[in-house]
Coordinates of C-alpha atoms in Angstrom, one line a residue:
X1 CA 66.2 23.8 -23.6
X2 CA 64.0 21.7 -21.2
X3 CA 61.9 18.7 -22.2
X4 CA 58.6 19.9 -22.8
X5 CA 55.9 18.4 -20.3
X6 CA 53.4 18.1 -23.5
X7 CA 53.6 14.7 -25.2
X8 CA 54.5 14.9 -28.7
X9 CA 55.4 12.5 -31.5
X10 CA 59.2 13.0 -31.8
X11 CA 60.4 10.7 -34.6
X12 CA 63.5 9.6 -32.9
X13 CA 62.6 9.4 -29.3
X14 CA 65.4 7.4 -27.4
X15 CA 63.2 5.4 -25.3
X16 CA 65.7 2.3 -25.1
X17 CA 68.4 1.5 -22.3
X18 CA 71.1 1.6 -24.6
X19 CA 74.9 1.5 -23.6
X20 CA 75.8 5.2 -22.4
X21 CA 77.5 6.3 -25.5
X22 CA 75.1 4.6 -28.2
X23 CA 72.3 6.3 -26.2
X24 CA 74.4 9.4 -26.6
X25 CA 73.3 9.1 -30.4
X26 CA 70.3 8.6 -30.0
X27 CA 69.6 11.2 -27.3
X28 CA 71.0 14.1 -29.8
X29 CA 67.3 14.7 -30.6
X30 CA 65.9 15.5 -27.2
X31 CA 67.3 18.7 -27.3
X32 CA 64.8 19.4 -30.0
X33 CA 62.1 18.3 -28.1
X34 CA 61.1 21.2 -26.1
X35 CA 58.9 24.1 -26.0
X36 CA 59.4 27.3 -27.9
X37 CA 59.0 29.0 -24.6
X38 CA 62.1 27.4 -23.0
X39 CA 64.7 27.9 -25.6
X40 CA 67.6 30.5 -24.3
X41 CA 67.0 33.9 -25.4
X42 CA 70.5 34.2 -27.4
X43 CA 69.3 31.2 -29.1
X44 CA 66.0 32.8 -30.6
X45 CA 68.2 35.7 -31.6
X46 CA 70.7 33.4 -33.2
X47 CA 67.9 31.9 -34.8
X48 CA 66.4 34.7 -36.5
X49 CA 69.9 36.0 -37.6
X50 CA 70.4 32.9 -39.2
X51 CA 67.0 33.0 -41.1
X52 CA 67.2 36.5 -41.9
X53 CA 70.9 36.1 -43.1
X54 CA 70.2 33.0 -45.2
X55 CA 67.1 34.8 -46.8
X56 CA 69.3 37.9 -47.9
X57 CA 72.6 36.5 -48.7
X58 CA 71.9 32.9 -50.0
X59 CA 75.1 30.9 -50.1
X60 CA 76.6 28.0 -52.2
X61 CA 75.9 24.9 -50.2
X62 CA 78.7 23.4 -48.8
X63 CA 80.2 20.4 -50.3
X64 CA 80.0 17.0 -48.7
X65 CA 83.5 16.6 -48.6
X66 CA 83.8 19.9 -45.8
X67 CA 85.6 18.8 -42.9
X68 CA 83.4 19.0 -39.2
X69 CA 85.9 17.4 -37.5
X70 CA 89.7 17.3 -38.2
X71 CA 92.6 15.8 -36.1
X72 CA 95.7 13.8 -36.2
X73 CA 94.3 10.5 -38.1
X74 CA 90.3 11.9 -37.3
X75 CA 88.2 13.4 -39.7
X76 CA 84.4 13.6 -40.1
X77 CA 83.0 15.2 -43.0
X78 CA 79.6 17.1 -43.8
X79 CA 78.5 14.0 -45.8
X80 CA 79.0 11.5 -42.8
X81 CA 76.9 13.9 -40.6
X82 CA 74.1 13.8 -43.7
X83 CA 74.6 9.9 -43.4
X84 CA 74.3 9.9 -39.5
X85 CA 71.3 12.2 -39.6
X86 CA 69.3 9.9 -42.2
X87 CA 70.4 6.5 -40.3
X88 CA 68.9 7.9 -37.2
X89 CA 65.5 7.4 -38.7
X90 CA 66.4 3.9 -37.6
X91 CA 65.1 4.8 -34.2
X92 CA 62.5 6.4 -35.2
X93 CA 58.4 5.1 -34.7
X94 CA 57.2 3.1 -37.8
X95 CA 54.5 2.9 -39.6
X96 CA 51.8 0.1 -39.0
X97 CA 53.0 -1.8 -41.9
X98 CA 56.5 -1.4 -40.8
X99 CA 57.6 1.4 -43.0
X100 CA 60.5 3.9 -42.0
X101 CA 59.5 7.4 -41.2
X102 CA 60.2 9.9 -44.1
X103 CA 63.3 12.2 -43.3
X104 CA 62.3 15.6 -41.5
X105 CA 65.5 17.6 -41.5
X106 CA 63.7 20.2 -39.2
X107 CA 64.7 18.2 -36.1
X108 CA 68.6 19.1 -36.8
X109 CA 68.2 22.6 -37.5
X110 CA 68.7 24.1 -33.8
X111 CA 72.1 24.6 -32.2
X112 CA 71.5 22.0 -29.5
X113 CA 70.4 19.3 -31.8
X114 CA 73.7 20.2 -34.3
X115 CA 76.1 20.4 -31.4
X116 CA 75.0 17.1 -29.5
X117 CA 75.0 15.3 -32.8
X118 CA 78.4 16.0 -34.0
X119 CA 79.8 15.6 -30.5
X120 CA 78.4 12.3 -30.1
X121 CA 79.7 11.3 -33.4
X122 CA 83.4 12.5 -32.2
X123 CA 82.3 10.1 -29.4
X124 CA 82.1 7.0 -31.8
X125 CA 85.1 8.0 -33.7
X126 CA 87.5 8.0 -30.8
X127 CA 85.7 4.3 -29.7
X128 CA 86.5 3.1 -33.1
X129 CA 89.9 4.7 -33.1
X130 CA 90.8 2.8 -29.5
X131 CA 89.2 -0.4 -31.1
X132 CA 91.4 -0.5 -34.0
X133 CA 94.8 0.5 -31.7
X134 CA 93.8 -2.3 -29.2
X135 CA 92.9 -4.5 -31.9
X136 CA 89.5 -5.0 -30.8
X137 CA 87.0 -6.9 -33.3
X138 CA 83.3 -7.8 -33.4
X139 CA 82.2 -11.4 -33.8
X140 CA 78.2 -12.0 -35.3
X141 CA 77.7 -13.2 -31.6
X142 CA 78.6 -9.6 -30.3
X143 CA 76.4 -8.3 -32.7
X144 CA 73.1 -10.5 -32.1
X145 CA 73.7 -10.2 -28.3
X146 CA 73.5 -6.5 -28.3
X147 CA 70.5 -6.8 -30.6
X148 CA 68.7 -9.0 -28.4
X149 CA 69.8 -7.0 -25.0
X150 CA 68.5 -3.6 -26.5
X151 CA 64.5 -3.4 -26.9
X152 CA 64.6 -0.8 -29.4
X153 CA 66.9 -2.7 -31.8
X154 CA 65.0 -5.9 -31.3
X155 CA 62.8 -5.9 -34.5
X156 CA 65.9 -5.7 -36.4
X157 CA 67.2 -9.4 -35.1
X158 CA 66.1 -10.8 -38.8
X159 CA 69.0 -9.1 -40.0
X160 CA 71.4 -11.1 -37.9
X161 CA 69.6 -14.0 -37.5
X162 CA 67.6 -15.2 -40.9
X163 CA 63.9 -15.5 -40.5
X164 CA 60.6 -15.2 -42.4
X165 CA 61.0 -11.5 -41.9
X166 CA 64.2 -10.7 -42.9
X167 CA 63.2 -10.2 -46.5
X168 CA 60.4 -7.9 -45.2
X169 CA 62.3 -5.9 -43.2
X170 CA 65.0 -5.3 -45.9
X171 CA 62.4 -4.2 -48.2
X172 CA 61.2 -1.8 -46.0
X173 CA 64.7 -0.4 -45.3
X174 CA 65.2 -0.1 -49.1
X175 CA 62.1 1.4 -49.7
X176 CA 63.2 4.5 -47.3
X177 CA 66.4 4.7 -48.8
X178 CA 68.3 2.6 -45.9
X179 CA 69.9 -0.5 -45.8
X180 CA 71.1 -3.3 -43.9
X181 CA 74.8 -2.0 -43.6
X182 CA 73.0 1.3 -41.8
X183 CA 71.7 -0.7 -39.0
X184 CA 75.3 -2.7 -38.8
X185 CA 76.9 0.3 -38.7
X186 CA 75.1 1.5 -35.4
X187 CA 75.3 -1.4 -34.0
X188 CA 78.8 -1.6 -34.5
X189 CA 79.2 1.8 -32.8
X190 CA 77.4 0.4 -30.1
X191 CA 79.6 -2.6 -29.8
X192 CA 82.9 -1.0 -30.2
X193 CA 81.7 1.6 -27.6
X194 CA 81.3 -1.4 -25.0
X195 CA 84.3 -3.1 -26.0
X196 CA 85.9 -0.2 -25.3
X197 CA 84.6 0.8 -22.1
X198 CA 85.4 -2.9 -21.0
X199 CA 89.0 -2.3 -21.8
X200 CA 89.2 1.0 -19.8
X201 CA 87.4 -0.8 -16.7
X202 CA 90.3 -3.9 -17.4
X203 CA 93.3 -1.1 -17.7
X204 CA 92.3 1.0 -14.7
X205 CA 95.3 1.1 -12.6
X206 CA 95.3 -1.1 -9.3
X207 CA 96.9 1.1 -7.1
X208 CA 94.5 4.1 -8.3
X209 CA 91.7 1.4 -7.8
X210 CA 93.4 0.7 -4.2
X211 CA 93.2 4.4 -3.5
X212 CA 89.5 4.9 -4.0
X213 CA 88.4 1.9 -2.3
X214 CA 90.7 2.8 1.1
X215 CA 88.7 6.0 0.9
X216 CA 85.4 4.5 0.0
X217 CA 85.8 2.2 3.3
X218 CA 88.0 4.6 5.4
X219 CA 85.0 5.3 7.4
X220 CA 83.5 6.8 10.7
X221 CA 80.2 7.3 12.5
X222 CA 79.7 9.9 14.9
X223 CA 77.1 11.4 17.3
X224 CA 77.1 15.1 17.0
X225 CA 75.9 18.2 18.6
X226 CA 75.6 21.3 16.6
X227 CA 75.7 24.9 18.4
X228 CA 75.5 28.4 17.0
X229 CA 78.6 30.9 17.3
X230 CA 76.7 33.6 18.2
X231 CA 78.7 35.7 20.8
X232 CA 76.4 37.0 23.9
X233 CA 75.3 40.9 24.4
X234 CA 78.2 41.4 26.9
X235 CA 80.7 39.6 24.8
X236 CA 79.9 42.1 22.1
X237 CA 79.7 45.0 24.3
X238 CA 83.1 44.0 25.8
X239 CA 84.6 43.5 22.5
X240 CA 83.5 47.1 21.0
X241 CA 85.7 48.3 24.1
X242 CA 88.8 45.9 23.6
X243 CA 88.9 45.8 19.8
X244 CA 87.9 49.5 19.4
X245 CA 90.8 50.0 16.9
X246 CA 90.2 46.8 14.9
X247 CA 86.6 47.3 14.8
X248 CA 87.9 50.9 13.0
X249 CA 90.3 49.4 11.1
X250 CA 87.9 46.9 9.6
X251 CA 85.2 49.7 9.0
X252 CA 87.7 51.3 6.9
X253 CA 88.9 48.4 5.0
X254 CA 85.5 47.1 3.8
X255 CA 83.8 50.5 2.4
X256 CA 81.3 48.6 0.1
X257 CA 80.0 46.4 2.8
X258 CA 79.2 49.3 5.1
X259 CA 77.6 51.7 2.6
X260 CA 73.9 53.1 2.5
X261 CA 72.5 51.9 -0.8
X262 CA 71.6 54.1 -3.7
X263 CA 68.4 55.6 -2.4
X264 CA 65.8 57.5 -4.0
X265 CA 63.4 60.0 -2.3
X266 CA 59.8 59.4 -3.5
X267 CA 55.9 60.7 -3.5
X268 CA 53.9 57.7 -3.3
X269 CA 50.3 57.0 -4.2
X270 CA 49.4 53.2 -3.7
X271 CA 46.3 51.1 -2.6
X272 CA 44.8 51.1 0.5
X273 CA 44.0 47.5 0.5
X274 CA 44.4 44.8 -2.4
X275 CA 45.4 45.6 -6.0
X276 CA 44.3 48.1 -7.7
X277 CA 46.3 48.3 -11.1
X278 CA 44.2 50.5 -13.5
X279 CA 43.9 53.4 -10.4
X280 CA 47.8 53.2 -10.1
X281 CA 48.1 53.7 -13.7
X282 CA 45.8 56.5 -13.8
X283 CA 47.7 58.0 -10.8
X284 CA 50.7 58.2 -12.6
X285 CA 49.1 59.5 -15.8
X286 CA 48.0 62.6 -13.4
X287 CA 51.2 62.8 -11.9
X288 CA 52.7 63.2 -15.4
X289 CA 50.1 65.8 -16.4
X290 CA 51.2 67.9 -13.3
X291 CA 47.8 67.3 -11.0
X292 CA 48.2 67.7 -7.4
X293 CA 49.4 64.3 -5.3
X294 CA 46.8 65.1 -2.3
X295 CA 43.8 65.8 -5.0
X296 CA 44.6 62.2 -7.1
X297 CA 44.8 60.2 -4.0
X298 CA 41.5 61.9 -2.9
X299 CA 39.7 61.2 -6.2
X300 CA 41.1 57.7 -7.0
X301 CA 40.7 56.7 -3.3
X302 CA 44.7 55.8 -3.0
X303 CA 47.0 56.4 0.0
X304 CA 49.6 59.1 -0.4
X305 CA 52.9 59.2 1.2
X306 CA 54.4 62.7 0.3
X307 CA 57.7 61.3 1.5
X308 CA 59.1 57.8 1.1
X309 CA 62.5 56.3 0.5
X310 CA 63.5 53.3 -1.5
X311 CA 66.7 51.5 -2.3
X312 CA 67.7 50.7 -5.6
X313 CA 67.2 46.7 -4.8
X314 CA 63.5 47.4 -4.6
X315 CA 63.2 49.1 -8.1
X316 CA 66.3 49.2 -10.3
X317 CA 64.5 50.6 -12.9
X318 CA 64.1 54.0 -10.7
X319 CA 68.1 54.4 -11.1
X320 CA 68.6 53.7 -14.5
X321 CA 70.5 56.4 -16.0
X322 CA 67.7 57.4 -18.8
X323 CA 65.1 56.6 -15.9
X324 CA 61.6 59.2 -15.8
X325 CA 61.1 60.7 -12.5
X326 CA 57.6 59.8 -12.7
X327 CA 55.8 56.3 -13.4
X328 CA 54.4 53.3 -11.6
X329 CA 55.0 49.6 -10.8
X330 CA 53.1 46.5 -10.4
X331 CA 55.2 44.1 -9.0
X332 CA 58.3 43.6 -6.2
X333 CA 58.9 44.3 -2.8
X334 CA 56.6 47.5 -2.4
X335 CA 53.7 45.8 -4.5
X336 CA 51.7 48.5 -6.4
X337 CA 52.4 51.9 -6.2
X338 CA 52.8 55.4 -8.5
X339 CA 55.8 57.8 -7.8
X340 CA 57.3 61.0 -8.6
X341 CA 60.7 60.9 -7.8
X342 CA 62.0 63.9 -5.5
X343 CA 65.4 63.4 -5.5
X344 CA 68.1 60.3 -6.2
X345 CA 70.6 59.9 -3.2
X346 CA 73.7 58.2 -4.5
X347 CA 75.3 55.9 -2.1
X348 CA 76.9 57.1 1.0
X349 CA 79.3 55.5 3.6
X350 CA 77.2 54.6 6.9
X351 CA 78.5 56.3 10.1
X352 CA 80.4 54.2 12.4
X353 CA 77.7 54.3 15.1
X354 CA 77.6 52.1 18.1
X355 CA 75.2 49.5 16.4
X356 CA 77.2 49.4 13.6
X357 CA 80.4 48.9 15.6
X358 CA 78.9 45.9 17.5
X359 CA 78.0 44.4 14.3
X360 CA 81.4 44.9 13.6
X361 CA 82.5 43.3 17.0
X362 CA 80.3 40.3 16.2
X363 CA 81.7 39.6 12.8
X364 CA 85.1 39.6 14.2
X365 CA 84.7 37.7 17.3
X366 CA 82.9 34.8 15.2
X367 CA 85.6 35.1 12.7
X368 CA 88.4 34.7 15.2
X369 CA 86.9 30.9 16.0
X370 CA 84.5 29.7 18.7
X371 CA 83.1 32.3 21.0
X372 CA 83.7 31.7 24.8
X373 CA 80.0 31.7 25.3
X374 CA 79.3 29.0 22.7
X375 CA 82.2 26.8 24.1
X376 CA 80.5 27.0 27.6
X377 CA 77.2 26.0 26.2
X378 CA 78.1 22.7 24.6
X379 CA 80.7 21.8 27.7
X380 CA 77.7 19.7 29.4
X381 CA 77.4 17.8 26.2
X382 CA 81.0 16.7 25.8
X383 CA 81.0 15.6 29.4
X384 CA 78.0 13.1 28.4
X385 CA 80.0 12.0 25.2
X386 CA 82.8 11.2 27.8
X387 CA 80.9 9.0 30.0
X388 CA 80.7 6.4 27.4
X389 CA 83.4 3.8 27.2
X390 CA 86.3 3.7 25.1
X391 CA 88.4 1.2 23.1
X392 CA 85.9 -0.2 20.6
X393 CA 82.6 1.0 19.0
X394 CA 79.9 1.1 20.9
X395 CA 76.4 -1.0 20.4
X396 CA 73.3 0.4 19.2
X397 CA 72.0 0.3 22.5
X398 CA 74.9 2.2 23.7
X399 CA 74.5 5.1 21.1
X400 CA 70.8 5.5 21.7
X401 CA 71.2 6.1 25.3
X402 CA 74.0 8.6 24.7
X403 CA 71.3 10.4 22.3
X404 CA 68.5 10.5 24.8
X405 CA 70.8 11.5 27.6
X406 CA 71.9 14.6 25.5
X407 CA 68.3 15.4 24.3
X408 CA 67.3 15.5 27.9
X409 CA 69.9 17.8 28.9
X410 CA 68.5 19.9 26.0
X411 CA 70.7 19.3 23.1
X412 CA 70.0 18.3 19.5
X413 CA 72.0 15.1 18.8
X414 CA 72.2 13.3 15.5
X415 CA 73.7 9.7 14.8
X416 CA 75.4 10.2 11.4
X417 CA 75.5 7.5 8.6
X418 CA 79.0 6.1 7.9
X419 CA 81.0 8.6 5.8
X420 CA 84.4 8.8 4.2
X421 CA 87.1 10.5 6.1
X422 CA 89.0 11.0 2.7
X423 CA 85.8 12.5 1.2
X424 CA 84.6 16.2 0.7
X425 CA 83.4 16.9 4.2
X426 CA 79.9 15.5 3.4
X427 CA 78.6 14.2 6.8
X428 CA 74.9 12.4 5.8
X429 CA 72.5 13.9 8.5
X430 CA 75.0 16.6 9.3
X431 CA 75.8 18.3 6.2
X432 CA 79.0 20.0 4.8
X433 CA 81.5 20.1 7.8
X434 CA 85.1 20.2 6.1
X435 CA 86.4 20.8 9.7
X436 CA 84.5 18.4 11.8
X437 CA 85.6 15.7 9.2
X438 CA 89.1 16.8 9.7
X439 CA 89.0 16.5 13.3
X440 CA 87.3 13.2 12.9
X441 CA 90.5 12.1 11.3
X442 CA 92.6 12.2 14.3
X443 CA 90.3 10.4 16.6
X444 CA 90.5 6.8 17.4
X445 CA 88.1 4.4 19.4
X446 CA 90.7 4.9 22.7
X447 CA 90.1 8.4 22.0
X448 CA 86.9 9.4 20.4
X449 CA 86.2 12.5 21.7
X450 CA 87.1 16.1 20.6
X451 CA 88.6 18.1 23.3
X452 CA 86.8 21.3 22.5
X453 CA 84.1 22.5 20.0
X454 CA 85.1 22.6 16.5
X455 CA 84.0 25.5 14.2
X456 CA 82.7 24.6 10.6
X457 CA 81.5 27.5 8.4
X458 CA 78.9 29.1 10.5
X459 CA 78.3 26.7 13.4
X460 CA 80.0 25.0 16.0
X461 CA 80.1 21.3 16.8
X462 CA 81.0 18.8 19.6
X463 CA 81.2 15.0 18.5
X464 CA 81.9 11.9 19.5
X465 CA 83.0 9.0 17.3
X466 CA 81.3 5.8 18.1
X467 CA 82.6 3.5 15.2
X468 CA 85.4 3.3 12.7
X469 CA 86.0 1.2 9.7
X470 CA 89.2 0.7 7.8
X471 CA 90.1 -0.8 4.4
X472 CA 92.2 -4.0 4.4
X473 CA 94.2 -4.8 1.2
X474 CA 93.1 -8.5 1.5
X475 CA 89.8 -7.9 1.3
X476 CA 90.5 -5.3 -1.8
X477 CA 92.5 -8.1 -3.5
X478 CA 89.5 -10.6 -2.7
X479 CA 86.8 -8.2 -4.3
X480 CA 88.9 -6.2 -6.6
X481 CA 87.5 -7.0 -9.9
X482 CA 84.0 -6.8 -8.8
X483 CA 84.7 -3.2 -7.3
X484 CA 86.4 -2.4 -10.2
X485 CA 83.3 -3.5 -12.4
X486 CA 81.1 -1.4 -10.0
X487 CA 83.2 1.7 -9.7
X488 CA 83.5 2.0 -13.5
X489 CA 80.2 1.0 -13.8
X490 CA 78.7 4.0 -11.7
X491 CA 81.4 6.5 -13.5
X492 CA 80.9 4.9 -16.8
X493 CA 79.9 8.5 -18.3
X494 CA 82.6 10.3 -16.5
X495 CA 85.5 8.0 -17.5
X496 CA 84.4 7.9 -21.5
X497 CA 84.1 11.7 -21.4
X498 CA 87.5 12.0 -20.1
X499 CA 89.0 9.1 -22.0
X500 CA 87.3 11.0 -25.2
X501 CA 89.0 14.5 -24.1
X502 CA 92.2 13.1 -23.4
X503 CA 92.2 12.0 -27.2
X504 CA 90.8 15.1 -28.6
X505 CA 94.1 16.8 -26.8
X506 CA 96.4 14.1 -28.2
X507 CA 95.3 14.4 -31.8
X508 CA 94.8 18.0 -31.7
X509 CA 91.2 17.2 -32.8
X510 CA 88.8 20.5 -33.8
X511 CA 85.1 20.9 -34.4
X512 CA 83.8 23.1 -36.9
X513 CA 79.9 23.4 -37.3
X514 CA 79.7 25.8 -39.7
X515 CA 79.0 23.7 -42.6
X516 CA 76.4 21.7 -40.4
X517 CA 74.7 25.4 -39.9
X518 CA 74.9 25.7 -43.3
X519 CA 73.7 22.7 -44.6
X520 CA 70.6 22.7 -41.8
X521 CA 70.1 26.4 -41.4
X522 CA 68.5 27.1 -37.9
X523 CA 65.1 27.6 -37.3
X524 CA 63.3 31.4 -36.8
X525 CA 61.5 31.5 -33.8
X526 CA 58.5 31.6 -35.7
X527 CA 59.3 28.2 -37.6
X528 CA 60.5 26.4 -34.5
X529 CA 56.8 27.4 -33.0
X530 CA 55.2 26.2 -36.0
X531 CA 57.0 22.9 -35.9
X532 CA 56.3 22.3 -32.4
X533 CA 52.7 23.2 -32.5
X534 CA 52.9 20.7 -35.5
X535 CA 54.0 17.8 -33.6
X536 CA 51.9 18.3 -30.5
X537 CA 48.9 18.0 -32.8
X538 CA 50.2 14.8 -34.3
X539 CA 48.7 11.7 -33.4
X540 CA 51.0 8.9 -31.9
X541 CA 52.4 6.8 -34.2
X542 CA 52.2 2.8 -33.9
X543 CA 55.2 1.2 -32.5
X544 CA 57.8 -0.6 -34.5
X545 CA 57.0 -4.1 -35.3
X546 CA 58.6 -6.7 -33.2
X547 CA 60.6 -9.9 -34.6
X548 CA 59.2 -13.0 -34.1
X549 CA 62.4 -14.7 -32.9
X550 CA 62.3 -14.3 -29.1
X551 CA 65.3 -12.6 -27.5
X552 CA 66.9 -14.8 -24.9
X553 CA 67.1 -13.9 -21.1
X554 CA 70.3 -11.9 -20.3
X555 CA 71.9 -10.6 -17.4
X556 CA 71.4 -6.8 -16.9
X557 CA 74.0 -4.7 -18.5

């Protein structure tokens, strides 16, 4: 569900910059913080069915020992899920006196919240398993460092460094049915996640890292001219004669492509100008009653078209199996109109007329490669590119001169940003042009210009390589660790997800949400609407009180 644009009181709003996996735990409730209108239709249906079934067939509540996650050496029970739900109140906005929010399980009575919560608990289970396997441990200093660095955890610093606020904070936790251990559990989850991620960084294979570094630094810069691969009318006419057999074979082998769509022949009454929904509805009612269409049009001031043709995409409802012959339409490509179906015409093959032969000939010419006329149009651009020196990268002034000469000759020239030759074919400033990137890889600064236009997707290109950069192993070794940190930080979420998935596969981990759904029955559509309205109407709570101990400056995580 999309996040609602309306600001409401969310008891677990995740506003803190926690480490990625820790943030995921707090984000479980973002799925709940959405408008009823944005809920997927099947979700609403599932909620209503769940609510109805619960009312008609009350079941015994699942036992806390019911397994939600099961695998080799891994288990998560419903009791642990319940405890996690309760612990998340720690992140909720607190009362003015520092008291914690009362439990409200409605936040967990949507499919998205339940799935997110369980999957994020699995994340932390996997992180703790890895920490145990790799013999990672947590020191008091680790906990204090994390709490100091995380804004929403800073109020809990008195639990880790005794101060005048420590006793009051413990009192508020106890009054809410929480404890210092609950806070420590969440903090330890986050610390273990960070430590495991750091291990993943350090264990990432050097040769694999070099391959990534090499690809990132194997770059080229181009000056590019784009052209269309459209044959001239003369080329098409010549192809219609020379390729007659191929055109007929293509027409025969692609019947669905050259098919007249399902069509309806109608009598239509429509407004002469603007919208007249009531008149259109009345026209349909009178047609249904058997009145004459011409008389209806005159009486209601509508335009009459005794015979019109409409294809299925313009009003699919007319072609449904049980569709009525008389009705009205208020939107769509034809606007407002009342209609009476005179005939429904099934799909029919188009006749292979000369215009259709020309269309097929044009398609076949373009599919074979660069057409001769497109090649000739771009040859002058190649000539301009070849005038400039070879053997070394061109200067900015030389590149600017080249672009100017190309533009003066009537071409639109683009200087690209440096792009990876081992990437996915994306050239900044040009777009996705895989064949251009592939052709660039064979160029050198001694031979920097393509010999002929290159077709990529629907267009053709000529280009000159104006700069080339390759990765050096010595440079990689010098900045390897810094590159490793940067690369892993940018891809942290993906690597963590892959690590969790790998662990799931190795340990045959399965997830069963049924006990969670029984424990937290899904809200019906009406319940969810009422809950959303309640949250929208609630006043904004005060922020959590801050600890008096000031966090020390830390580097950006």
